[in-house]
Amino acid sequence: MPDLLIELFSEEIPARMQVRAAVDLRARMTDALVEAGLTYAGAASFATPRRLALALEGLPAESPTTREERKGPRVDAPEKAIEGFLRGAGVSREDLQIRDEKKGQVYYATLTRPGRPAADIVAEELEKVIRNFPWPKSMRWGNGSLRWVRPLHSILCILTDDAGEAQVVDLEIDGIRAGNTTRGHRFMAPDAFTVTGFDDYQARLKRAYVVLDAQERAETIWHDATNQAFASGYEVVEDRGLLAEVAGLVEWPVVLMGTIDDAFLALPPEVLQTSMREHQKFFSVRNPKSGRIERFVTVANIAPPDHGATILAGNQKVLAARLSDAKFFWENDLRTVRDKGLEGMAEGLAHVTFHNKLGSQADRVARIAALASEIAPMVGAKPDLAAEAAHVCKADLESEMVGEFPELQGLMGRYYAEAAGHDDGVPEACEEHYKPLGPGDAVPSAPVSVAVALADKIDTLTGFWAIDEKPTGSKDPYALRRAALGVIRLVLANGFRIDLKNGLLIAGRRSMASMLCRVVEVGQDSIKLPLLEAIGIAKGESSIEELNKKSLEAADLLAKGFGSGVPPQSWEVARSNDLLAFLHDRLKVHLRDEGIRHDVIDACLAMQGNDDLTLLVKRATALADFLKTEDGENLLQGFKRANNILTQAEEKDGVEYSFGADVKFAETDEEKALFSALDRAEPQITQALETEDFAAAMSAMADLRAPTDAFFEAVQVNVDSPVIRRNRLNLLSRIRTICLQAADLTRIEG
């Protein structure tokens, strides 16, 4: 069975596109061949800066002959219908068979498609794949119609049989005819050479200074870099993203280590690392004793005769120019901090619009500071420190360093806060208040950092909810889902007990005040002055009570001025509840990833206090664990049976059976045993729930399983005696009431 080798040789492919392109080549080509009847035993794709390659093993020499039976019209159908069927099937009337069916005689055609040589199929499908390749960006050159990421120079396409004989697939695209030749390294082995199969191709490429496998190139780079650093007493700062990128920039990696000029060693290590990574694609090399970045590693795409001396000299010269800029930014920023403090650096935020309906970044900082001071006691932070940190947490957005390297925002804030003399967790809060940025990001635990991080994310959510800019479907331009997950992870990871509903309400009022400031600029003259007065108090450093009162007054004035008769309290609470529901939706996703069923989460969300996320998760975890046990599953079935009987009786009788079950009306031992079990379990469950020991509550509920099962096996609820029936229904109500104290078990499936 022949093997197939394809290589598409071009000018340099951007490193960021190579991995996806190799995957697309393999997927599209193999799918097309299988659809055409050519199966295969194995497939592998590769990418280097100048080539995409695909190797397939175990192709058949030709596609199999296929036979298809196609049903046609009835024999007495109109002639045009029969002729249309003949044309579609590609057969004549003599080729048709007539078969008897329930509705009469029907024509059938048997279509036989003979197999085709593999080479013909490969040529046909490869041309389609090349012409329709999904490059993110592509170009057309010369007079041809082909579009490719960079000019395509050659196509290697051969089928190699078991004897090792290679057949070139007959294919031509825009004047490029497929062959059995390729080229090695652009400078060290530029001449063309022939290959007979994949093993020969890979071996000859390596002799021509091309490492085909990107993973092998990455491993070579990392191995050589770490060895060189270790030999000099240093360590390479790990950067997997940069490693993958650099592996896509070279075909023959040669690792060289250079020295950073002493004039730049005082720069923060993150500045050095970011500047070298973003501008030069250099790896940072750290002195493990001092923690400073003192050297760099660059990867050349050539084996230089002078062991890299010329390359390193040129790179160090360019690096010095880059780092001179970074040093200039750093020193200027420090001068600003010394002269004006971080508050002075942040003055420009008043002229930076956060959102045209929510005011400037300075407005936002004021809201975050007020909210952070209110959250602080809930997370163990001092309100004045939380407010201090919040007031300066965005100051570095006005720094020259962050202007050059936006990815350093937050981190530079910590350095500048330390330089300005802030302490007691304020510098750390400047860096960490953006966290967590994603599911894999670390969650802050320092109290001041947590207070500011929560305030930052809650303000974002309530602000965009206030102006009705919510995520829709897959669109989330303001990253509100990420902000919601950040709130959830901050609360849960630290085990905080926060009244989210009230926090969202207060934060929403501040956001509304900012929105009203914008509206009043174009508002009606009759409401402009009272609005300004109300907003002025709502935005200022006022008490919560005054804020609540004045923000509602402002909202009421706005509603009246624009003809709305809806009381502000109504839509304000509705907006807060809607945002809480959004947080609950994100919590469901988070807990499902943790292995907790959606119906278990719904059962706990239905309980009081569902804005206390820590309590909610504690309850859900205990319930999930309980339902995994045999006692839990059986008790759930007993509860559902009791609830179904009770619900049907209440609907039929038009009354609620919720009180008055008395053991003196019990007639059977099983009935009396259930009364006794409920009397024992109820105080235990109540006490456990009061102390939030949900595991103990579930354990006490599990003790009800046996007497409940015995009751249903031995006792008939709907008996003729109205007194006994009512007593037994009220007994079932006790079961329902006790079980519903832990969670809304009616929402549990199964």
XYZ file of C-alpha atoms in Angstrom:
750
model
C 0.000 0.000 0.000
C 1.581 3.318 -1.020
C 2.482 6.213 1.266
C 1.799 9.810 0.336
C 4.163 12.751 0.918
C 3.145 16.340 0.246
C 5.240 19.458 0.751
C 4.120 23.010 -0.040
C 7.291 25.123 -0.205
C 6.964 28.920 0.004
C 8.413 32.134 1.307
C 8.427 32.505 5.109
C 5.131 31.643 6.829
C 4.386 33.787 9.918
C 5.117 31.784 13.054
C 1.658 32.455 14.529
C 0.021 30.739 11.533
C 2.141 27.607 11.253
C 0.540 25.287 13.809
C -2.989 26.022 12.615
C -1.917 25.623 8.971
C -0.387 22.188 9.617
C -3.568 21.060 11.358
C -5.750 22.417 8.531
C -3.655 20.700 5.849
C -3.958 17.336 7.594
C -7.674 17.675 8.350
C -8.754 18.951 4.945
C -6.641 16.546 2.917
C -7.504 13.436 4.916
C -11.204 14.292 4.981
C -11.215 14.796 1.213
C -9.396 11.523 0.537
C -11.653 9.498 2.826
C -14.707 11.058 1.170
C -13.279 9.965 -2.190
C -12.765 6.399 -0.938
C -9.083 6.459 0.057
C -8.563 5.400 3.659
C -5.196 5.580 5.417
C -3.355 4.019 8.344
C -1.701 7.116 9.815
C -1.200 10.830 9.192
C 1.262 13.471 10.410
C 1.674 17.103 9.434
C 4.591 19.471 9.937
C 5.467 23.125 9.526
C 8.679 25.104 9.260
C 9.053 28.761 8.326
C 9.178 27.825 4.625
C 7.118 24.676 4.246
C 3.996 22.752 5.148
C 4.296 18.980 4.937
C 1.877 16.068 5.195
C 2.752 12.368 5.392
C 0.086 9.669 5.019
C 0.754 5.962 5.492
C -1.115 2.978 4.088
C -3.163 4.444 1.245
C -4.792 1.949 -1.136
C -3.541 1.973 -4.703
C -7.002 2.892 -5.918
C -10.417 3.648 -4.500
C -12.872 0.719 -4.284
C -15.586 0.114 -6.839
C -18.931 1.171 -5.405
C -22.463 0.142 -6.244
C -25.498 2.217 -5.363
C -29.125 1.262 -5.816
C -31.330 4.263 -6.547
C -35.120 4.192 -6.441
C -36.915 5.957 -9.290
C -40.483 6.879 -10.236
C -43.341 4.455 -10.805
C -43.587 2.780 -14.201
C -46.759 4.691 -15.023
C -45.267 8.049 -13.999
C -45.181 10.919 -16.534
C -42.509 10.549 -19.196
C -40.750 13.743 -18.110
C -40.311 12.396 -14.600
C -38.761 9.185 -15.932
C -36.434 11.099 -18.269
C -35.325 13.319 -15.396
C -34.505 10.264 -13.317
C -32.479 8.769 -16.188
C -30.462 11.963 -16.607
C -29.807 12.264 -12.886
C -28.680 8.648 -12.564
C -26.712 8.702 -15.812
C -28.287 5.504 -17.162
C -30.521 4.491 -20.072
C -33.995 2.982 -19.869
C -32.574 -0.457 -20.728
C -30.458 -0.338 -17.540
C -33.512 0.053 -15.275
C -35.108 -2.728 -13.277
C -38.831 -2.952 -12.507
C -39.903 -4.106 -9.038
C -43.319 -4.670 -7.552
C -44.174 -2.566 -4.493
C -47.326 -1.832 -2.529
C -48.192 1.187 -4.640
C -47.365 -0.443 -7.965
C -44.348 -1.147 -10.133
C -41.302 1.094 -9.593
C -38.105 1.680 -11.582
C -34.720 1.001 -9.905
C -31.272 1.880 -11.212
C -28.034 0.239 -10.087
C -25.159 2.695 -10.335
C -21.663 1.236 -10.500
C -18.745 3.574 -9.966
C -15.417 1.950 -10.795
C -12.438 2.627 -8.557
C -9.958 5.331 -9.485
C -6.150 5.385 -9.106
C -4.974 6.997 -5.896
C -2.739 9.418 -7.822
C -5.704 10.849 -9.717
C -7.710 11.350 -6.547
C -4.761 12.925 -4.698
C -4.140 15.376 -7.554
C -7.780 16.374 -7.715
C -8.251 16.830 -3.990
C -4.894 18.494 -3.301
C -5.637 21.197 -5.867
C -8.951 21.928 -4.120
C -7.247 22.075 -0.718
C -4.510 24.431 -1.931
C -6.897 26.758 -3.756
C -9.279 26.952 -0.791
C -6.794 26.925 2.080
C -8.083 28.921 5.110
C -5.171 31.276 5.710
C -6.081 34.197 8.026
C -4.379 36.423 5.452
C -3.227 35.520 1.963
C -1.839 37.184 -1.148
C -1.924 36.795 -4.915
C 1.229 37.402 -6.941
C 2.178 37.407 -10.617
C -0.552 36.735 -13.135
C -1.999 33.642 -11.445
C -5.212 33.330 -9.481
C -3.764 31.282 -6.598
C -3.775 32.928 -3.177
C -1.308 31.756 -0.524
C 0.079 33.197 2.683
C 3.348 34.019 0.859
C 4.432 33.233 -2.702
C 4.330 29.468 -3.250
C 7.517 28.193 -4.961
C 7.095 24.448 -5.342
C 4.899 21.450 -4.646
C 6.330 18.072 -3.717
C 3.779 15.276 -4.090
C 4.810 11.637 -4.358
C 3.288 8.218 -3.758
C 5.840 5.641 -2.578
C 5.030 1.925 -2.958
C 6.195 -0.950 -0.762
C 9.273 -1.442 -2.933
C 10.393 2.130 -2.321
C 9.582 3.348 -5.824
C 8.247 6.912 -5.821
C 5.619 8.103 -8.301
C 5.187 11.835 -8.819
C 1.539 12.833 -8.764
C 0.572 14.640 -11.950
C -0.552 18.062 -10.714
C -0.100 21.644 -11.865
C -1.429 24.787 -10.186
C -0.835 28.221 -11.722
C 2.303 27.013 -13.503
C 3.713 25.196 -10.491
C 4.071 21.521 -11.415
C 4.358 18.944 -8.650
C 7.636 17.070 -8.429
C 9.835 15.016 -6.133
C 12.311 17.743 -5.176
C 12.643 20.138 -2.278
C 15.244 22.488 -0.863
C 17.052 22.701 2.436
C 18.159 25.719 4.476
C 17.943 29.019 2.600
C 21.639 29.849 3.135
C 23.441 26.701 4.249
C 21.885 24.212 1.753
C 19.901 26.115 -0.889
C 20.230 23.542 -3.707
C 17.332 21.287 -4.701
C 17.423 17.535 -4.025
C 15.093 14.614 -4.710
C 13.381 12.430 -2.134
C 11.739 9.017 -2.352
C 9.541 8.944 0.758
C 8.947 10.509 4.138
C 11.872 8.904 5.991
C 14.245 9.885 3.196
C 12.669 13.374 3.118
C 13.089 13.974 6.845
C 16.664 12.615 6.928
C 17.832 14.590 3.893
C 16.246 17.770 5.255
C 18.213 17.388 8.472
C 21.410 16.926 6.456
C 20.388 20.127 4.664
C 20.069 21.997 8.002
C 16.294 21.827 8.354
C 14.615 20.338 11.447
C 11.149 19.420 10.185
C 9.366 18.849 13.506
C 8.481 22.089 15.373
C 8.433 20.245 18.711
C 11.965 18.980 18.086
C 13.115 22.516 17.266
C 11.550 23.826 20.492
C 13.162 21.091 22.576
C 16.550 21.799 20.992
C 16.242 25.518 21.750
C 15.239 24.957 25.361
C 17.894 22.288 25.959
C 20.730 24.366 24.535
C 19.570 27.591 26.213
C 19.241 26.067 29.682
C 22.588 24.259 29.340
C 24.428 27.427 28.315
C 22.813 29.402 31.126
C 23.552 26.711 33.721
C 27.193 26.534 32.649
C 27.507 30.252 33.458
C 25.582 30.079 36.733
C 22.321 31.494 35.371
C 18.809 30.242 34.626
C 16.519 30.912 31.670
C 13.147 32.480 32.525
C 10.541 30.043 31.238
C 8.294 31.446 28.491
C 6.416 28.709 26.617
C 4.643 31.146 24.314
C 7.908 32.722 23.194
C 9.504 29.286 22.797
C 6.744 28.174 20.418
C 7.028 31.425 18.459
C 10.805 31.264 18.100
C 10.589 27.601 17.035
C 8.423 28.874 14.172
C 11.009 31.459 13.123
C 13.943 29.126 12.494
C 14.587 25.916 10.567
C 18.008 25.250 12.086
C 18.071 26.721 15.614
C 21.415 27.900 16.969
C 21.298 29.243 20.534
C 23.509 32.187 21.488
C 23.747 33.880 24.890
C 24.620 37.575 25.216
C 25.135 40.108 27.983
C 22.942 43.067 28.945
C 24.775 46.354 29.513
C 25.215 47.243 33.191
C 23.413 50.552 32.598
C 20.116 48.708 32.240
C 20.346 46.185 35.062
C 18.541 48.491 37.500
C 15.360 48.321 35.411
C 12.616 46.103 36.861
C 13.159 42.544 35.608
C 9.665 42.453 34.102
C 10.488 45.522 32.006
C 13.639 43.892 30.674
C 11.814 40.654 29.986
C 8.877 42.343 28.230
C 11.059 44.613 26.115
C 13.287 41.738 24.974
C 10.379 39.400 24.328
C 8.160 41.845 22.444
C 10.789 43.655 20.401
C 13.629 41.172 19.911
C 12.169 37.711 20.665
C 14.934 37.188 23.230
C 14.691 34.885 26.230
C 15.570 36.451 29.570
C 18.386 34.929 31.609
C 18.248 35.499 35.367
C 20.901 35.520 38.048
C 19.357 33.172 40.669
C 21.295 34.873 43.469
C 20.110 38.426 42.827
C 16.933 37.740 40.856
C 18.064 40.263 38.225
C 17.848 39.755 34.474
C 21.495 40.041 33.413
C 21.760 38.145 30.133
C 19.657 37.145 27.156
C 19.366 34.222 24.775
C 18.752 34.725 21.087
C 18.191 31.988 18.522
C 19.876 32.320 15.150
C 18.706 30.525 12.008
C 22.248 29.814 10.845
C 25.418 28.212 12.173
C 27.827 31.186 12.006
C 31.537 30.591 11.360
C 32.574 32.929 14.218
C 30.418 31.054 16.771
C 27.916 33.896 16.841
C 30.204 36.780 17.815
C 28.996 39.045 14.992
C 25.337 38.167 15.548
C 25.600 38.827 19.280
C 27.377 42.144 18.732
C 24.601 43.323 16.416
C 21.855 42.093 18.731
C 23.415 43.749 21.769
C 23.631 47.040 19.888
C 19.947 46.902 18.903
C 18.977 45.769 22.403
C 20.820 48.684 23.965
C 18.739 51.099 21.863
C 15.505 49.379 22.907
C 16.426 49.329 26.568
C 17.507 52.973 26.423
C 13.899 53.815 25.581
C 12.632 51.662 28.460
C 15.114 53.309 30.844
C 13.967 56.760 29.705
C 10.307 55.841 30.364
C 11.170 54.360 33.772
C 13.163 57.379 34.938
C 10.548 59.838 33.690
C 7.793 57.954 35.495
C 9.776 57.842 38.728
C 10.395 61.580 38.439
C 6.644 62.180 38.066
C 5.927 59.996 41.105
C 8.536 61.831 43.210
C 7.246 65.250 42.172
C 3.485 64.659 42.169
C 2.858 61.312 43.827
C 0.671 58.637 42.280
C -2.373 60.885 42.631
C -0.582 63.453 40.484
C 0.287 60.817 37.899
C -3.388 59.829 37.821
C -4.661 63.358 37.148
C -4.800 62.686 33.435
C -7.393 59.948 33.976
C -10.007 62.678 34.195
C -9.500 63.183 30.451
C -9.616 59.480 29.553
C -13.108 58.223 28.758
C -13.965 54.855 30.268
C -17.297 54.764 28.438
C -19.240 57.651 26.965
C -22.203 56.833 29.238
C -20.230 56.048 32.383
C -17.786 58.908 32.544
C -14.016 59.041 32.690
C -11.484 56.688 34.219
C -11.260 59.157 37.109
C -15.014 58.807 37.687
C -14.597 55.076 37.690
C -11.708 55.226 40.169
C -13.876 57.277 42.540
C -16.624 54.661 42.362
C -14.160 51.810 42.929
C -12.630 53.579 45.935
C -16.013 54.125 47.589
C -17.067 50.527 46.961
C -13.702 49.094 48.070
C -13.962 50.841 51.428
C -17.423 49.304 51.934
C -16.249 45.815 50.930
C -13.077 46.013 53.050
C -14.593 44.952 56.411
C -16.166 41.904 54.746
C -12.757 40.663 53.544
C -10.654 41.614 56.555
C -9.135 44.805 55.131
C -8.996 48.296 56.594
C -11.396 50.620 54.754
C -8.901 53.489 54.574
C -6.214 51.250 53.053
C -8.678 49.801 50.528
C -9.756 53.309 49.516
C -6.121 54.459 49.319
C -5.230 51.534 47.051
C -8.286 52.050 44.863
C -7.516 55.760 44.379
C -4.092 54.938 42.888
C -4.716 51.505 41.332
C -5.195 52.915 37.813
C -2.514 55.616 38.027
C 0.009 53.642 35.985
C -2.306 53.884 32.977
C -0.942 57.427 32.674
C 2.696 56.287 32.875
C 4.991 56.287 29.865
C 6.049 52.715 30.558
C 2.513 51.334 30.355
C 1.941 53.499 27.291
C 4.766 51.599 25.614
C 4.004 48.189 27.153
C 0.263 47.953 27.996
C 0.729 44.389 29.252
C 2.679 45.810 32.240
C -0.289 47.705 33.671
C -0.824 46.790 37.280
C 2.720 45.504 37.676
C 4.172 48.967 37.068
C 1.534 50.335 39.424
C 3.099 48.254 42.195
C 6.585 49.605 41.447
C 5.374 53.198 41.327
C 3.327 52.770 44.524
C 6.410 51.471 46.316
C 8.445 54.394 44.967
C 5.766 56.806 46.211
C 6.014 55.382 49.726
C 2.746 53.427 49.850
C 2.772 50.270 51.957
C 0.477 47.965 53.974
C -0.677 46.043 50.912
C -1.396 49.067 48.699
C 1.384 48.381 46.134
C 0.341 44.730 45.886
C -3.282 45.790 45.351
C -2.209 47.995 42.438
C -0.764 44.923 40.737
C -3.318 42.311 41.758
C -6.625 44.163 41.410
C -6.908 43.025 37.768
C -6.712 39.369 38.817
C -7.919 36.786 38.132
C -7.780 37.441 34.389
C -8.844 33.956 33.380
C -9.624 30.442 34.625
C -5.941 29.594 35.059
C -4.870 32.869 36.646
C -3.970 33.112 40.340
C -6.546 34.571 42.743
C -5.380 37.340 45.124
C -5.616 36.545 48.824
C -4.244 39.709 50.483
C -7.253 41.550 52.002
C -6.568 44.965 50.419
C -5.984 43.377 47.019
C -9.208 41.386 47.281
C -11.245 44.444 48.288
C -10.015 46.496 45.326
C -10.243 43.574 42.879
C -13.854 42.900 43.874
C -14.745 46.591 43.696
C -13.155 46.888 40.259
C -15.072 43.941 38.820
C -18.388 44.751 40.506
C -18.191 48.332 39.227
C -17.593 47.019 35.716
C -20.611 44.733 35.917
C -23.019 47.198 37.498
C -21.891 49.981 35.178
C -22.589 48.118 31.984
C -25.812 46.723 33.432
C -26.887 50.297 34.209
C -26.490 51.304 30.557
C -27.939 48.011 29.310
C -24.750 46.764 27.650
C -25.044 43.079 28.539
C -23.390 40.090 26.861
C -25.492 38.565 24.096
C -24.898 35.066 22.743
C -21.214 34.707 21.944
C -20.591 38.469 21.991
C -19.054 39.974 25.109
C -17.089 43.069 24.022
C -16.549 44.340 27.566
C -15.447 40.949 28.995
C -18.318 40.913 31.495
C -18.348 37.116 31.716
C -14.694 37.238 32.731
C -15.471 39.919 35.327
C -18.304 37.817 36.753
C -16.081 34.743 36.971
C -13.462 36.907 38.652
C -15.947 37.947 41.357
C -16.943 34.321 41.876
C -13.376 33.047 42.155
C -12.315 35.870 44.471
C -15.158 35.088 46.860
C -14.897 31.301 46.732
C -11.124 30.962 46.802
C -10.953 33.101 49.941
C -14.141 31.773 51.548
C -15.607 35.236 52.079
C -19.190 35.827 53.193
C -20.394 38.810 51.184
C -23.897 40.220 50.793
C -23.659 40.477 47.014
C -27.220 41.629 46.471
C -26.726 44.755 48.554
C -23.262 45.326 47.105
C -24.602 45.193 43.564
C -27.392 47.585 44.505
C -25.014 50.164 45.980
C -22.508 49.862 43.132
C -25.329 50.156 40.622
C -26.425 53.440 42.184
C -22.954 54.895 41.790
C -22.854 53.757 38.155
C -26.269 55.323 37.652
C -24.964 58.578 39.105
C -22.135 58.592 36.525
C -24.615 57.881 33.761
C -26.872 60.703 34.973
C -23.925 63.084 34.813
C -23.662 62.322 31.120
C -27.384 62.572 30.543
C -27.709 65.890 32.326
C -25.381 67.483 29.794
C -28.139 67.111 27.211
C -31.083 66.988 29.635
C -34.061 69.291 29.844
C -33.470 72.620 31.556
C -36.339 71.999 33.984
C -34.524 69.107 35.606
C -30.913 70.088 35.066
C -30.310 71.984 38.337
C -31.992 69.523 40.720
C -30.267 66.667 38.929
C -26.894 68.298 39.337
C -27.512 68.789 43.045
C -28.620 65.187 43.569
C -25.805 63.737 41.486
C -23.227 65.851 43.259
C -24.093 64.207 46.559
C -24.468 60.733 45.039
C -21.011 60.857 43.461
C -19.190 62.381 46.412
C -17.719 60.916 49.552
C -21.112 60.522 51.161
C -22.527 57.919 53.509
C -24.352 54.918 52.109
C -27.636 56.239 53.446
C -27.144 59.606 51.750
C -26.007 57.917 48.553
C -29.075 55.706 48.491
C -31.395 58.630 49.055
C -29.843 61.052 46.602
C -29.206 58.565 43.781
C -32.867 57.589 43.941
C -33.857 61.248 43.940
C -31.703 61.796 40.854
C -33.164 58.760 39.112
C -36.686 59.883 39.987
C -36.043 63.348 38.563
C -34.650 61.797 35.382
C -37.654 59.497 35.016
C -40.053 62.406 35.448
C -38.101 64.616 33.066
C -38.228 62.025 30.305
C -41.826 60.974 30.862
C -41.274 57.623 32.605
C -43.663 56.748 35.418
C -41.699 53.716 36.664
C -40.535 54.154 40.295
C -36.706 54.095 40.400
C -36.705 51.524 43.216
C -38.480 49.044 40.938
C -36.116 49.099 38.002
C -33.122 49.469 40.303
C -33.936 46.263 42.190
C -34.853 44.506 38.946
C -31.487 45.459 37.444
C -29.664 44.216 40.548
C -31.569 40.918 40.481
C -30.842 40.496 36.784
C -27.119 40.964 37.406
C -27.230 38.492 40.295
C -28.870 35.975 37.947
C -26.007 36.555 35.500
C -23.508 35.807 38.269
C -25.461 32.662 39.110
C -25.244 31.552 35.472
C -21.466 31.967 35.519
C -21.349 30.126 38.862
C -23.233 27.215 37.274
C -20.586 26.975 34.554
C -17.815 27.165 37.158
C -19.362 24.469 39.368
C -20.147 22.197 36.429
C -16.444 22.315 35.601
C -15.878 21.245 39.214
C -18.154 18.239 38.680
C -21.374 19.437 40.352
C -24.580 18.676 38.425
C -26.683 21.548 37.098
C -29.842 20.347 38.871
C -27.995 20.249 42.211
C -26.911 23.858 41.651
C -30.484 24.862 40.752
C -31.781 23.193 43.921
C -29.407 25.307 46.031
C -29.978 28.524 44.066
C -33.661 28.304 44.968
C -32.851 28.727 48.671
C -32.691 31.936 50.690
C -29.268 33.581 50.853
C -28.303 32.614 47.304
C -26.272 35.816 46.957
C -23.832 34.399 49.540
C -21.709 32.442 47.066
C -19.603 30.686 49.703
C -22.709 29.434 51.501
C -24.256 28.434 48.179
C -21.257 26.355 47.109
C -20.955 24.774 50.553
C -24.599 23.701 50.337
C -24.251 22.459 46.740
C -21.110 20.444 47.518
C -22.761 18.726 50.503
C -25.890 17.958 48.482
C -23.886 16.607 45.552
C -21.900 14.318 47.866
C -25.094 13.178 49.631
C -26.859 12.290 46.379
C -23.926 10.097 45.347
C -24.681 7.777 48.287
C -27.306 5.046 48.284
C -29.089 6.663 51.251
C -29.192 9.997 49.463
C -30.634 8.583 46.252
C -33.244 6.513 48.090
C -34.275 9.391 50.355
C -34.661 11.595 47.284
C -37.067 9.055 45.797
C -38.965 8.920 49.094
C -39.206 12.710 49.182
C -40.453 12.853 45.604
C -43.062 10.196 46.319
C -44.267 12.099 49.387
C -44.275 15.403 47.505
C -46.180 13.960 44.524
C -48.909 12.429 46.720
C -49.158 15.625 48.745
C -49.254 17.919 45.706
C -51.974 15.871 44.002
C -54.073 15.852 47.185
C -53.686 19.620 47.658
C -54.714 20.304 44.073
C -57.705 17.973 44.376
C -58.868 19.245 47.779
C -57.979 22.920 47.279
C -56.233 23.138 50.641
C -52.665 23.080 51.908
C -51.665 20.201 54.187
C -48.885 21.742 56.218
C -49.808 21.455 59.896
C -51.445 19.190 62.457
C -49.930 15.722 62.029
C -50.513 13.935 65.351
C -49.086 10.583 66.371
C -52.286 9.707 68.283
C -54.011 9.127 64.931
C -51.299 6.742 63.764
C -52.632 3.233 63.189
C -49.607 1.169 62.156
C -46.187 0.564 63.648
C -44.534 1.908 60.474
C -46.528 5.125 60.779
C -45.534 5.549 64.422
C -41.898 4.779 63.579
C -41.900 7.563 60.963
C -43.334 10.031 63.504
C -40.582 9.053 65.924
C -37.843 9.341 63.260
C -39.075 12.803 62.222
C -39.150 13.944 65.852
C -35.535 12.848 66.280
C -34.246 14.181 62.949
C -35.962 17.574 62.860
C -34.030 19.270 65.712
C -30.772 17.726 64.508
C -31.318 19.015 60.976
C -32.424 22.462 62.187
C -29.380 22.815 64.423
C -27.011 21.633 61.691
C -28.477 24.096 59.177
C -28.196 26.954 61.671
C -24.478 26.247 61.989
C -24.233 25.682 58.206
C -23.049 22.114 58.753
C -24.776 20.797 55.644
C -22.994 17.454 55.772
C -24.436 16.825 59.250
C -27.885 17.934 58.072
C -27.725 15.524 55.150
C -26.549 12.757 57.468
C -29.544 13.345 59.746
C -31.814 13.316 56.706
C -30.300 9.980 55.673
C -31.622 8.485 58.939
C -35.128 9.078 57.549
C -34.592 6.739 54.630
C -35.527 3.430 56.315
C -38.668 4.615 58.161
C -39.842 6.492 55.042
C -39.402 3.388 52.863
C -41.196 1.241 55.452
C -44.065 3.753 55.678
C -44.727 3.713 51.943
C -44.537 -0.076 51.781
C -47.010 -0.654 54.626
C -49.286 2.403 54.738
C -51.938 3.663 52.336
C -52.240 7.462 52.522
C -55.534 8.067 50.707
C -57.868 5.997 52.889
C -61.633 6.378 53.367
C -61.376 7.945 56.817
C -60.967 11.748 56.306
C -59.277 12.147 59.700
C -56.643 9.441 59.043
C -56.117 10.674 55.472
C -55.615 14.270 56.595
C -53.219 13.178 59.347
C -51.145 11.112 56.935
C -51.036 13.952 54.404
C -49.852 16.309 57.133
C -47.231 13.711 58.028
C -46.016 13.758 54.421
C -45.925 17.542 54.696
C -43.472 17.188 57.589
C -41.205 15.078 55.362
C -41.404 17.678 52.611
C -40.775 20.617 54.952
C -37.796 18.975 56.651
C -36.151 17.962 53.372
C -36.739 21.352 51.741
C -34.811 23.064 54.527
C -31.549 21.821 53.018
C -32.305 22.435 49.324
C -35.184 22.540 46.883
C -35.196 18.818 46.116
C -38.096 19.271 43.678
C -35.485 20.559 41.204
C -33.361 17.404 41.367
C -33.739 15.218 38.295
C -34.184 11.478 38.393
